[in-house]
């Protein structure tokens, strides 16, 4: 009996990373809504006549077909799902930051449909010109929570006491929230707002509705940065280094600093 390879049809997905496999083909690291991160070989995708050349782009919503049961599956079809504009400038670098977080923090084959939808919303917002900081911070919070790395944001780490609204707290990897001086953390009221939003059935929408000012605050980026570095195993994310290099080359560097 001939065994047929499992085939996936019309799966919502994004290309997270790609690299050359041969003179004419590509290896793709894609993130699929119901299958998690999957590695695909796109045979002939580099040929000038291939319809895949204009489709397999990062930060663009796709519908993919693939087959195979091995670690590297075979891409059978790819179409652009539409509705998104490719982010540009700083927004494009912010999108690369999202992709780097997926590559470093999300294991292959681990589906997260809700997190996938949050990523899609973040990429759409970047393409529409929305401020990048709230989009990135919301996704970072949801990604850390999905992996079980986000500590309780409503209680202190040591004594598990409820946060005091006016006391400032800093986020310490492997510990949680600890009291600190005002310049080193966020007030308890802001942490409590984030915690409440994350407990709702629609945390992405709740974060932007009730904690938008917290998401936009540079202090939250500084608070999450050590946690992201700790769990990614690097001291500096590549997207952050790239952002700094671009700023160095610009005749008038921007003052925004949204990439962790």
PDB file of C-alpha atoms in Angstrom:
ATOM      1  CA  UNK A   1       0.000   0.000   0.000  1.00  0.00           C
ATOM      2  CA  UNK A   2       1.289   3.437  -0.928  1.00  0.00           C
ATOM      3  CA  UNK A   3       1.178   5.893   1.985  1.00  0.00           C
ATOM      4  CA  UNK A   4       0.200   9.411   1.038  1.00  0.00           C
ATOM      5  CA  UNK A   5       1.998  12.265   2.703  1.00  0.00           C
ATOM      6  CA  UNK A   6      -0.232  14.452   4.896  1.00  0.00           C
ATOM      7  CA  UNK A   7      -1.328  17.537   3.002  1.00  0.00           C
ATOM      8  CA  UNK A   8      -2.272  20.901   4.457  1.00  0.00           C
ATOM      9  CA  UNK A   9      -4.546  23.090   2.380  1.00  0.00           C
ATOM     10  CA  UNK A  10      -5.310  26.838   2.504  1.00  0.00           C
ATOM     11  CA  UNK A  11      -3.502  27.423   5.796  1.00  0.00           C
ATOM     12  CA  UNK A  12      -3.150  31.056   7.005  1.00  0.00           C
ATOM     13  CA  UNK A  13       0.576  31.735   7.405  1.00  0.00           C
ATOM     14  CA  UNK A  14       3.427  34.239   7.274  1.00  0.00           C
ATOM     15  CA  UNK A  15       7.008  33.815   6.086  1.00  0.00           C
ATOM     16  CA  UNK A  16       9.219  34.487   9.105  1.00  0.00           C
ATOM     17  CA  UNK A  17      12.590  33.774   7.492  1.00  0.00           C
ATOM     18  CA  UNK A  18      13.992  32.352   4.260  1.00  0.00           C
ATOM     19  CA  UNK A  19      17.362  31.358   2.870  1.00  0.00           C
ATOM     20  CA  UNK A  20      18.769  29.800  -0.281  1.00  0.00           C
ATOM     21  CA  UNK A  21      18.622  26.049  -0.627  1.00  0.00           C
ATOM     22  CA  UNK A  22      19.930  25.714  -4.166  1.00  0.00           C
ATOM     23  CA  UNK A  23      20.302  27.847  -7.264  1.00  0.00           C
ATOM     24  CA  UNK A  24      16.546  27.813  -7.775  1.00  0.00           C
ATOM     25  CA  UNK A  25      14.901  26.946  -4.447  1.00  0.00           C
ATOM     26  CA  UNK A  26      14.338  28.390  -0.981  1.00  0.00           C
ATOM     27  CA  UNK A  27      13.989  27.061   2.524  1.00  0.00           C
ATOM     28  CA  UNK A  28      11.186  28.877   4.358  1.00  0.00           C
ATOM     29  CA  UNK A  29      10.539  29.180   8.071  1.00  0.00           C
ATOM     30  CA  UNK A  30       6.820  29.982   8.161  1.00  0.00           C
ATOM     31  CA  UNK A  31       4.399  30.554  10.998  1.00  0.00           C
ATOM     32  CA  UNK A  32       1.030  28.910  10.392  1.00  0.00           C
ATOM     33  CA  UNK A  33      -2.093  29.558  12.442  1.00  0.00           C
ATOM     34  CA  UNK A  34      -2.964  25.926  13.169  1.00  0.00           C
ATOM     35  CA  UNK A  35       0.461  24.293  12.861  1.00  0.00           C
ATOM     36  CA  UNK A  36       2.921  26.711  14.472  1.00  0.00           C
ATOM     37  CA  UNK A  37       6.330  27.269  12.942  1.00  0.00           C
ATOM     38  CA  UNK A  38       6.972  24.916  10.018  1.00  0.00           C
ATOM     39  CA  UNK A  39       9.970  24.524   7.680  1.00  0.00           C
ATOM     40  CA  UNK A  40       9.103  24.270   3.982  1.00  0.00           C
ATOM     41  CA  UNK A  41      11.138  23.899   0.827  1.00  0.00           C
ATOM     42  CA  UNK A  42       9.876  26.086  -2.013  1.00  0.00           C
ATOM     43  CA  UNK A  43      11.204  24.347  -5.105  1.00  0.00           C
ATOM     44  CA  UNK A  44      11.961  26.625  -8.037  1.00  0.00           C
ATOM     45  CA  UNK A  45      10.854  29.732  -6.124  1.00  0.00           C
ATOM     46  CA  UNK A  46      13.933  31.702  -7.231  1.00  0.00           C
ATOM     47  CA  UNK A  47      13.336  31.187 -10.934  1.00  0.00           C
ATOM     48  CA  UNK A  48      12.315  34.297 -12.862  1.00  0.00           C
ATOM     49  CA  UNK A  49       9.225  32.521 -14.150  1.00  0.00           C
ATOM     50  CA  UNK A  50       8.058  31.288 -10.741  1.00  0.00           C
ATOM     51  CA  UNK A  51       4.779  32.813  -9.501  1.00  0.00           C
ATOM     52  CA  UNK A  52       6.107  32.357  -5.956  1.00  0.00           C
ATOM     53  CA  UNK A  53       8.777  35.064  -6.300  1.00  0.00           C
ATOM     54  CA  UNK A  54       6.333  37.899  -5.685  1.00  0.00           C
ATOM     55  CA  UNK A  55       4.353  36.037  -3.030  1.00  0.00           C
ATOM     56  CA  UNK A  56       6.840  34.613  -0.519  1.00  0.00           C
ATOM     57  CA  UNK A  57       7.566  37.902   1.226  1.00  0.00           C
ATOM     58  CA  UNK A  58       7.828  38.551   4.962  1.00  0.00           C
ATOM     59  CA  UNK A  59       5.078  40.468   6.783  1.00  0.00           C
ATOM     60  CA  UNK A  60       2.479  39.538   4.170  1.00  0.00           C
ATOM     61  CA  UNK A  61      -0.570  37.323   4.903  1.00  0.00           C
ATOM     62  CA  UNK A  62      -0.487  34.125   2.851  1.00  0.00           C
ATOM     63  CA  UNK A  63      -2.531  31.002   2.275  1.00  0.00           C
ATOM     64  CA  UNK A  64      -0.289  27.968   1.887  1.00  0.00           C
ATOM     65  CA  UNK A  65      -0.588  24.358   0.780  1.00  0.00           C
ATOM     66  CA  UNK A  66       2.134  21.875   1.723  1.00  0.00           C
ATOM     67  CA  UNK A  67       2.685  18.167   2.061  1.00  0.00           C
ATOM     68  CA  UNK A  68       5.064  15.820   3.808  1.00  0.00           C
ATOM     69  CA  UNK A  69       5.652  14.412   7.269  1.00  0.00           C
ATOM     70  CA  UNK A  70       9.389  15.056   7.577  1.00  0.00           C
ATOM     71  CA  UNK A  71      11.034  17.954   9.386  1.00  0.00           C
ATOM     72  CA  UNK A  72      11.188  19.840   6.080  1.00  0.00           C
ATOM     73  CA  UNK A  73       7.916  19.687   4.140  1.00  0.00           C
ATOM     74  CA  UNK A  74       7.272  20.628   0.515  1.00  0.00           C
ATOM     75  CA  UNK A  75       5.407  23.802  -0.403  1.00  0.00           C
ATOM     76  CA  UNK A  76       2.736  23.058  -2.994  1.00  0.00           C
ATOM     77  CA  UNK A  77       1.001  26.412  -3.424  1.00  0.00           C
ATOM     78  CA  UNK A  78       1.072  29.931  -2.012  1.00  0.00           C
ATOM     79  CA  UNK A  79      -1.275  32.855  -2.588  1.00  0.00           C
ATOM     80  CA  UNK A  80      -1.360  36.331  -1.098  1.00  0.00           C
ATOM     81  CA  UNK A  81      -4.329  36.657   1.254  1.00  0.00           C
ATOM     82  CA  UNK A  82      -4.615  40.420   0.675  1.00  0.00           C
ATOM     83  CA  UNK A  83      -5.594  43.209   3.010  1.00  0.00           C
ATOM     84  CA  UNK A  84      -2.104  44.239   4.148  1.00  0.00           C
ATOM     85  CA  UNK A  85       0.354  46.870   2.999  1.00  0.00           C
ATOM     86  CA  UNK A  86       4.042  46.069   3.477  1.00  0.00           C
ATOM     87  CA  UNK A  87       5.402  48.196   6.367  1.00  0.00           C
ATOM     88  CA  UNK A  88       8.127  50.685   5.468  1.00  0.00           C
ATOM     89  CA  UNK A  89      10.895  52.548   7.243  1.00  0.00           C
ATOM     90  CA  UNK A  90      10.911  52.151  11.014  1.00  0.00           C
ATOM     91  CA  UNK A  91       7.705  50.110  10.739  1.00  0.00           C
ATOM     92  CA  UNK A  92       9.546  47.561   8.584  1.00  0.00           C
ATOM     93  CA  UNK A  93      12.279  47.252  11.221  1.00  0.00           C
ATOM     94  CA  UNK A  94       9.563  46.804  13.845  1.00  0.00           C
ATOM     95  CA  UNK A  95       8.148  43.969  11.743  1.00  0.00           C
ATOM     96  CA  UNK A  96      11.563  42.318  11.573  1.00  0.00           C
ATOM     97  CA  UNK A  97      11.662  42.592  15.365  1.00  0.00           C
ATOM     98  CA  UNK A  98       8.400  40.631  15.565  1.00  0.00           C
ATOM     99  CA  UNK A  99       9.842  37.942  13.298  1.00  0.00           C
ATOM    100  CA  UNK A 100      13.046  37.689  15.305  1.00  0.00           C
ATOM    101  CA  UNK A 101      11.027  37.193  18.473  1.00  0.00           C
ATOM    102  CA  UNK A 102       9.198  34.301  16.810  1.00  0.00           C
ATOM    103  CA  UNK A 103      12.442  32.691  15.640  1.00  0.00           C
ATOM    104  CA  UNK A 104      14.125  32.975  19.030  1.00  0.00           C
ATOM    105  CA  UNK A 105      11.253  32.391  21.443  1.00  0.00           C
ATOM    106  CA  UNK A 106       8.679  30.177  19.712  1.00  0.00           C
ATOM    107  CA  UNK A 107       9.552  26.490  19.196  1.00  0.00           C
ATOM    108  CA  UNK A 108       8.644  24.798  15.934  1.00  0.00           C
ATOM    109  CA  UNK A 109       5.421  22.844  15.718  1.00  0.00           C
ATOM    110  CA  UNK A 110       3.726  24.647  18.605  1.00  0.00           C
ATOM    111  CA  UNK A 111       0.395  26.162  17.463  1.00  0.00           C
ATOM    112  CA  UNK A 112      -0.835  29.395  19.065  1.00  0.00           C
ATOM    113  CA  UNK A 113      -3.898  30.569  17.079  1.00  0.00           C
ATOM    114  CA  UNK A 114      -4.587  33.499  19.413  1.00  0.00           C
ATOM    115  CA  UNK A 115      -0.991  34.670  19.284  1.00  0.00           C
ATOM    116  CA  UNK A 116      -1.030  34.277  15.500  1.00  0.00           C
ATOM    117  CA  UNK A 117      -4.040  36.590  15.332  1.00  0.00           C
ATOM    118  CA  UNK A 118      -2.226  39.130  17.529  1.00  0.00           C
ATOM    119  CA  UNK A 119       0.777  38.992  15.189  1.00  0.00           C
ATOM    120  CA  UNK A 120      -1.510  39.546  12.191  1.00  0.00           C
ATOM    121  CA  UNK A 121      -3.064  42.556  13.936  1.00  0.00           C
ATOM    122  CA  UNK A 122       0.377  43.968  14.759  1.00  0.00           C
ATOM    123  CA  UNK A 123       1.632  43.599  11.176  1.00  0.00           C
ATOM    124  CA  UNK A 124      -1.565  45.140   9.820  1.00  0.00           C
ATOM    125  CA  UNK A 125      -1.190  48.072  12.214  1.00  0.00           C
ATOM    126  CA  UNK A 126       2.417  48.637  11.177  1.00  0.00           C
ATOM    127  CA  UNK A 127       1.408  48.668   7.519  1.00  0.00           C
ATOM    128  CA  UNK A 128      -1.313  51.210   8.289  1.00  0.00           C
ATOM    129  CA  UNK A 129       1.144  53.538   9.983  1.00  0.00           C
ATOM    130  CA  UNK A 130      -0.027  53.003  13.554  1.00  0.00           C
ATOM    131  CA  UNK A 131       2.539  53.799  16.292  1.00  0.00           C
ATOM    132  CA  UNK A 132       4.862  50.825  16.566  1.00  0.00           C
ATOM    133  CA  UNK A 133       5.546  50.832  20.318  1.00  0.00           C
ATOM    134  CA  UNK A 134       2.059  49.789  21.522  1.00  0.00           C
ATOM    135  CA  UNK A 135       1.882  47.073  18.848  1.00  0.00           C
ATOM    136  CA  UNK A 136       5.272  45.627  19.759  1.00  0.00           C
ATOM    137  CA  UNK A 137       4.755  45.780  23.521  1.00  0.00           C
ATOM    138  CA  UNK A 138       1.352  44.098  23.318  1.00  0.00           C
ATOM    139  CA  UNK A 139       2.752  41.285  21.190  1.00  0.00           C
ATOM    140  CA  UNK A 140       5.779  40.846  23.460  1.00  0.00           C
ATOM    141  CA  UNK A 141       3.503  40.511  26.488  1.00  0.00           C
ATOM    142  CA  UNK A 142       1.297  37.946  24.756  1.00  0.00           C
ATOM    143  CA  UNK A 143       4.273  35.964  23.445  1.00  0.00           C
ATOM    144  CA  UNK A 144       5.914  35.829  26.881  1.00  0.00           C
ATOM    145  CA  UNK A 145       2.615  34.766  28.423  1.00  0.00           C
ATOM    146  CA  UNK A 146       2.025  32.071  25.774  1.00  0.00           C
ATOM    147  CA  UNK A 147       5.402  30.530  26.614  1.00  0.00           C
ATOM    148  CA  UNK A 148       4.767  30.704  30.361  1.00  0.00           C
ATOM    149  CA  UNK A 149       7.529  33.260  30.935  1.00  0.00           C
ATOM    150  CA  UNK A 150       5.458  36.265  31.967  1.00  0.00           C
ATOM    151  CA  UNK A 151       5.264  36.453  35.763  1.00  0.00           C
ATOM    152  CA  UNK A 152       2.230  37.545  37.740  1.00  0.00           C
ATOM    153  CA  UNK A 153       1.791  41.257  37.050  1.00  0.00           C
ATOM    154  CA  UNK A 154      -0.651  41.810  39.913  1.00  0.00           C
ATOM    155  CA  UNK A 155       1.519  40.626  42.833  1.00  0.00           C
ATOM    156  CA  UNK A 156       5.076  41.041  44.079  1.00  0.00           C
ATOM    157  CA  UNK A 157       7.512  38.217  43.424  1.00  0.00           C
ATOM    158  CA  UNK A 158       8.835  37.663  46.948  1.00  0.00           C
ATOM    159  CA  UNK A 159       5.776  37.866  49.200  1.00  0.00           C
ATOM    160  CA  UNK A 160       3.012  37.523  46.557  1.00  0.00           C
ATOM    161  CA  UNK A 161       1.431  40.656  47.956  1.00  0.00           C
ATOM    162  CA  UNK A 162      -0.948  42.772  45.827  1.00  0.00           C
ATOM    163  CA  UNK A 163       0.778  45.689  44.157  1.00  0.00           C
ATOM    164  CA  UNK A 164       0.375  49.135  45.653  1.00  0.00           C
ATOM    165  CA  UNK A 165      -0.879  51.508  42.923  1.00  0.00           C
ATOM    166  CA  UNK A 166       1.687  54.250  43.655  1.00  0.00           C
ATOM    167  CA  UNK A 167       4.701  52.050  44.418  1.00  0.00           C
ATOM    168  CA  UNK A 168       7.058  51.422  41.479  1.00  0.00           C
ATOM    169  CA  UNK A 169       8.114  47.904  40.514  1.00  0.00           C
ATOM    170  CA  UNK A 170      10.689  46.451  38.121  1.00  0.00           C
ATOM    171  CA  UNK A 171      10.435  43.146  36.277  1.00  0.00           C
ATOM    172  CA  UNK A 172      13.275  40.768  37.128  1.00  0.00           C
ATOM    173  CA  UNK A 173      13.804  37.601  35.016  1.00  0.00           C
ATOM    174  CA  UNK A 174      13.162  34.373  36.982  1.00  0.00           C
ATOM    175  CA  UNK A 175      11.684  36.369  39.858  1.00  0.00           C
ATOM    176  CA  UNK A 176       8.932  38.753  38.840  1.00  0.00           C
ATOM    177  CA  UNK A 177       7.984  42.180  40.101  1.00  0.00           C
ATOM    178  CA  UNK A 178      10.097  43.727  42.839  1.00  0.00           C
ATOM    179  CA  UNK A 179       9.727  47.181  44.427  1.00  0.00           C
ATOM    180  CA  UNK A 180      12.169  49.780  43.092  1.00  0.00           C
ATOM    181  CA  UNK A 181      12.858  53.470  42.767  1.00  0.00           C
ATOM    182  CA  UNK A 182      10.578  55.452  40.472  1.00  0.00           C
ATOM    183  CA  UNK A 183      13.167  55.832  37.700  1.00  0.00           C
ATOM    184  CA  UNK A 184      13.757  52.065  37.460  1.00  0.00           C
ATOM    185  CA  UNK A 185      10.254  50.746  36.926  1.00  0.00           C
ATOM    186  CA  UNK A 186       6.539  51.300  36.438  1.00  0.00           C
ATOM    187  CA  UNK A 187       3.956  52.235  39.083  1.00  0.00           C
ATOM    188  CA  UNK A 188       1.807  49.418  40.402  1.00  0.00           C
ATOM    189  CA  UNK A 189      -1.303  50.957  38.880  1.00  0.00           C
ATOM    190  CA  UNK A 190       0.127  50.462  35.386  1.00  0.00           C
ATOM    191  CA  UNK A 191       1.189  46.864  36.016  1.00  0.00           C
ATOM    192  CA  UNK A 192      -2.317  46.158  37.371  1.00  0.00           C
ATOM    193  CA  UNK A 193      -3.863  47.626  34.229  1.00  0.00           C
ATOM    194  CA  UNK A 194      -1.777  45.283  32.076  1.00  0.00           C
ATOM    195  CA  UNK A 195      -2.611  42.291  34.275  1.00  0.00           C
ATOM    196  CA  UNK A 196      -6.337  42.977  34.048  1.00  0.00           C
ATOM    197  CA  UNK A 197      -6.237  43.311  30.263  1.00  0.00           C
ATOM    198  CA  UNK A 198      -4.300  40.052  29.882  1.00  0.00           C
ATOM    199  CA  UNK A 199      -6.979  38.165  31.827  1.00  0.00           C
ATOM    200  CA  UNK A 200      -9.776  39.095  29.418  1.00  0.00           C
ATOM    201  CA  UNK A 201     -11.049  36.784  26.646  1.00  0.00           C
ATOM    202  CA  UNK A 202      -9.671  39.215  24.023  1.00  0.00           C
ATOM    203  CA  UNK A 203      -6.379  40.420  25.531  1.00  0.00           C
ATOM    204  CA  UNK A 204      -5.087  42.132  22.366  1.00  0.00           C
ATOM    205  CA  UNK A 205      -8.122  44.394  22.149  1.00  0.00           C
ATOM    206  CA  UNK A 206      -8.221  44.916  25.916  1.00  0.00           C
ATOM    207  CA  UNK A 207      -4.570  45.960  26.081  1.00  0.00           C
ATOM    208  CA  UNK A 208      -5.096  48.609  23.425  1.00  0.00           C
ATOM    209  CA  UNK A 209      -8.376  49.788  24.929  1.00  0.00           C
ATOM    210  CA  UNK A 210      -7.480  50.053  28.614  1.00  0.00           C
ATOM    211  CA  UNK A 211      -3.669  50.091  28.749  1.00  0.00           C
ATOM    212  CA  UNK A 212      -2.645  51.899  25.560  1.00  0.00           C
ATOM    213  CA  UNK A 213      -0.718  54.611  27.410  1.00  0.00           C
ATOM    214  CA  UNK A 214       1.238  51.939  29.292  1.00  0.00           C
ATOM    215  CA  UNK A 215       2.061  50.098  26.052  1.00  0.00           C
ATOM    216  CA  UNK A 216       3.351  53.324  24.529  1.00  0.00           C
ATOM    217  CA  UNK A 217       5.549  54.207  27.514  1.00  0.00           C
ATOM    218  CA  UNK A 218       9.340  53.793  26.995  1.00  0.00           C
ATOM    219  CA  UNK A 219       9.506  52.470  30.568  1.00  0.00           C
ATOM    220  CA  UNK A 220       7.596  49.327  29.554  1.00  0.00           C
ATOM    221  CA  UNK A 221      10.087  48.617  26.752  1.00  0.00           C
ATOM    222  CA  UNK A 222      12.918  48.913  29.270  1.00  0.00           C
ATOM    223  CA  UNK A 223      11.028  46.653  31.689  1.00  0.00           C
ATOM    224  CA  UNK A 224      10.454  43.880  29.132  1.00  0.00           C
ATOM    225  CA  UNK A 225      13.900  44.088  27.551  1.00  0.00           C
ATOM    226  CA  UNK A 226      15.775  41.998  30.182  1.00  0.00           C
ATOM    227  CA  UNK A 227      13.061  39.328  30.057  1.00  0.00           C
ATOM    228  CA  UNK A 228      13.249  39.054  26.268  1.00  0.00           C
ATOM    229  CA  UNK A 229      17.036  38.891  26.313  1.00  0.00           C
ATOM    230  CA  UNK A 230      17.054  36.330  29.106  1.00  0.00           C
ATOM    231  CA  UNK A 231      14.734  33.887  27.329  1.00  0.00           C
ATOM    232  CA  UNK A 232      16.194  34.451  23.854  1.00  0.00           C
ATOM    233  CA  UNK A 233      19.706  33.762  25.137  1.00  0.00           C
ATOM    234  CA  UNK A 234      21.211  36.882  23.572  1.00  0.00           C
ATOM    235  CA  UNK A 235      22.301  40.216  24.954  1.00  0.00           C
ATOM    236  CA  UNK A 236      21.180  42.190  21.898  1.00  0.00           C
ATOM    237  CA  UNK A 237      18.532  41.257  19.360  1.00  0.00           C
ATOM    238  CA  UNK A 238      19.623  41.579  15.720  1.00  0.00           C
ATOM    239  CA  UNK A 239      16.666  43.785  14.878  1.00  0.00           C
ATOM    240  CA  UNK A 240      17.785  46.184  17.596  1.00  0.00           C
ATOM    241  CA  UNK A 241      21.357  46.282  16.242  1.00  0.00           C
ATOM    242  CA  UNK A 242      20.001  46.847  12.730  1.00  0.00           C
ATOM    243  CA  UNK A 243      17.822  49.710  13.954  1.00  0.00           C
ATOM    244  CA  UNK A 244      20.843  51.372  15.574  1.00  0.00           C
ATOM    245  CA  UNK A 245      22.893  51.000  12.389  1.00  0.00           C
ATOM    246  CA  UNK A 246      20.124  52.540  10.278  1.00  0.00           C
ATOM    247  CA  UNK A 247      19.866  55.452  12.718  1.00  0.00           C
ATOM    248  CA  UNK A 248      23.625  55.962  12.482  1.00  0.00           C
ATOM    249  CA  UNK A 249      23.467  56.209   8.687  1.00  0.00           C
ATOM    250  CA  UNK A 250      20.498  58.590   8.528  1.00  0.00           C
ATOM    251  CA  UNK A 251      21.358  62.283   8.012  1.00  0.00           C
ATOM    252  CA  UNK A 252      18.720  63.133  10.644  1.00  0.00           C
ATOM    253  CA  UNK A 253      18.189  60.162  12.983  1.00  0.00           C
ATOM    254  CA  UNK A 254      14.695  59.696  14.362  1.00  0.00           C
ATOM    255  CA  UNK A 255      14.058  59.983  18.070  1.00  0.00           C
ATOM    256  CA  UNK A 256      11.705  57.004  18.239  1.00  0.00           C
ATOM    257  CA  UNK A 257      13.103  53.947  19.985  1.00  0.00           C
ATOM    258  CA  UNK A 258      10.517  51.205  19.840  1.00  0.00           C
ATOM    259  CA  UNK A 259      12.562  48.108  18.932  1.00  0.00           C
ATOM    260  CA  UNK A 260      13.781  46.166  21.940  1.00  0.00           C
TER     261      UNK A 260
END
